[in-house]
XYZ file of C-alpha atoms in Angstrom:
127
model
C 132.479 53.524 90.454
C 134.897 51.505 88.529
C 137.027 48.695 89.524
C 139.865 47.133 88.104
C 141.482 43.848 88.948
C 145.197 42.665 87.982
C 147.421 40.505 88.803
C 146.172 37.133 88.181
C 147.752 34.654 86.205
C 149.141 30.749 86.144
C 151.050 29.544 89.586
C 151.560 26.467 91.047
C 149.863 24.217 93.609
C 151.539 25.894 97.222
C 152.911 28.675 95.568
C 151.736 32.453 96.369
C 149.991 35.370 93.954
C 149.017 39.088 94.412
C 146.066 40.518 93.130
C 145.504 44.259 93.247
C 142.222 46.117 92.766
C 141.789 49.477 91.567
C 139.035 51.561 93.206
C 138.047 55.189 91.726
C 135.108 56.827 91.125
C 134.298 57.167 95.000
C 135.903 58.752 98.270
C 136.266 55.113 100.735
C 134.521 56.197 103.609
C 131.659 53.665 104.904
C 132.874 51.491 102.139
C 134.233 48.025 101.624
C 136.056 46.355 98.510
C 135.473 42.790 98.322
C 136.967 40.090 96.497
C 134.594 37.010 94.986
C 135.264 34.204 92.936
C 133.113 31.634 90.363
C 135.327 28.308 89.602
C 133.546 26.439 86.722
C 130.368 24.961 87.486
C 130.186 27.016 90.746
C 128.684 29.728 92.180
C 130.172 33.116 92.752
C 131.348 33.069 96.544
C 132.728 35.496 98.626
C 136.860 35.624 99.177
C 137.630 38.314 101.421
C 136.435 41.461 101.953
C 137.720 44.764 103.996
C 136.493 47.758 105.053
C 137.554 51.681 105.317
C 137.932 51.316 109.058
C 140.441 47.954 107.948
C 137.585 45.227 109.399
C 138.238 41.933 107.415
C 136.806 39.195 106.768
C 137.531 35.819 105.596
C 135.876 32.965 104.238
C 136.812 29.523 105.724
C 138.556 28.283 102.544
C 141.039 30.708 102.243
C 141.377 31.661 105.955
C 145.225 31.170 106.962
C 146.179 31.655 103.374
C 144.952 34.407 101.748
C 145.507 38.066 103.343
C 143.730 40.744 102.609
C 145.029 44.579 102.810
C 144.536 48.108 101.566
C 146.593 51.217 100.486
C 144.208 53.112 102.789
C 143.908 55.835 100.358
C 141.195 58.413 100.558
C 141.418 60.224 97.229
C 141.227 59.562 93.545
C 141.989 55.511 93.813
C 142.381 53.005 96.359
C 143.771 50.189 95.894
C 143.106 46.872 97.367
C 145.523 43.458 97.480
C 144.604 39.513 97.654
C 148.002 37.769 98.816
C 147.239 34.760 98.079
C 149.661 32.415 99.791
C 149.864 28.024 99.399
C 147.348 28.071 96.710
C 146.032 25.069 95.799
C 143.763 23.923 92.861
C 140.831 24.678 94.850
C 141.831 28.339 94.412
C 141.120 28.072 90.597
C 138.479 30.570 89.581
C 138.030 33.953 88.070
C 138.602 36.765 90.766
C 136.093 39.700 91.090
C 136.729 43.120 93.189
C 133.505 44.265 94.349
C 132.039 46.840 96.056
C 129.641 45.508 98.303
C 127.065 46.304 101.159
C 128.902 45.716 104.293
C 127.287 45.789 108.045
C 129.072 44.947 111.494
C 128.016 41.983 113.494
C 129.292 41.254 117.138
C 132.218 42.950 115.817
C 132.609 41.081 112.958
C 132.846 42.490 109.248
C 129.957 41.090 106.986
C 129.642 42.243 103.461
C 126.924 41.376 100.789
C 126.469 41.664 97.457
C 127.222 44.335 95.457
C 126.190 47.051 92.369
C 129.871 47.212 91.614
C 132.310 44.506 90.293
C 135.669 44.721 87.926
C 135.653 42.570 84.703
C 137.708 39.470 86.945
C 141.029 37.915 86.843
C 141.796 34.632 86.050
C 143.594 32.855 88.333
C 144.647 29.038 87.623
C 146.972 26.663 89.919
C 148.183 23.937 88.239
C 149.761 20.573 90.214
């Protein structure tokens, strides 16, 4: 499995970026990609995450904002977007595609951790 982020990069406080994630190495069935991020001095927390099926799932902090969607490509890649939309400084951290465990509860998308991640984006909003 091998996953490759892009996209990140310097934008300002309320402004928008798009980060992409490149998924090969496995056909996306029963799957999720994931996006986490660690700020400095934090722990790595869970962004967004989506399945094959197109269940998402949001954290609080970004819900509103950040939108989540997929190429829905079965074959060699799949590709996987963050738009991430008002950003503020909160949003400051390095971004990680993932692919994690993922499970269904009440009919909502829950995904874990993961044996997969890319080597992370930077992503930095400045005031």
């Amino acid at each position: 499995v091998q996953l490759v982020e892009s996209g990140g990069g310097l934008v300002q406080a309320g402004g928008s970026l798009k980060l992409a994630c490149a998924a090969s190495g496995f056909i996306f069935e029963d799957a999720a990609i994931a996006w986490f991020r660690q700020a400095p001095g934090k722990n790595r927390e869970i962004v967004s995450c989506i399945s094959d099926r197109g269940n998402t799932y949001y954290a609080d902090s970004v819900k509103g904002r950040f939108t989540i969607s997929s190429d829905n490509a079965k074959d060699t890649v799949h590709t996987v977007y963050l738009h991430m939309n008002n950003v503020s400084t909160e949003d400051t951290a390095v971004y990680y595609c993932a692919s994690p465990r993922h499970w269904i509860v009440a009919g909502n998308l829950r995904c874990g951790e993961s044996h997969y991640w890319g080597q992370g984006t930077q992503v930095t909003v400045s005031t």
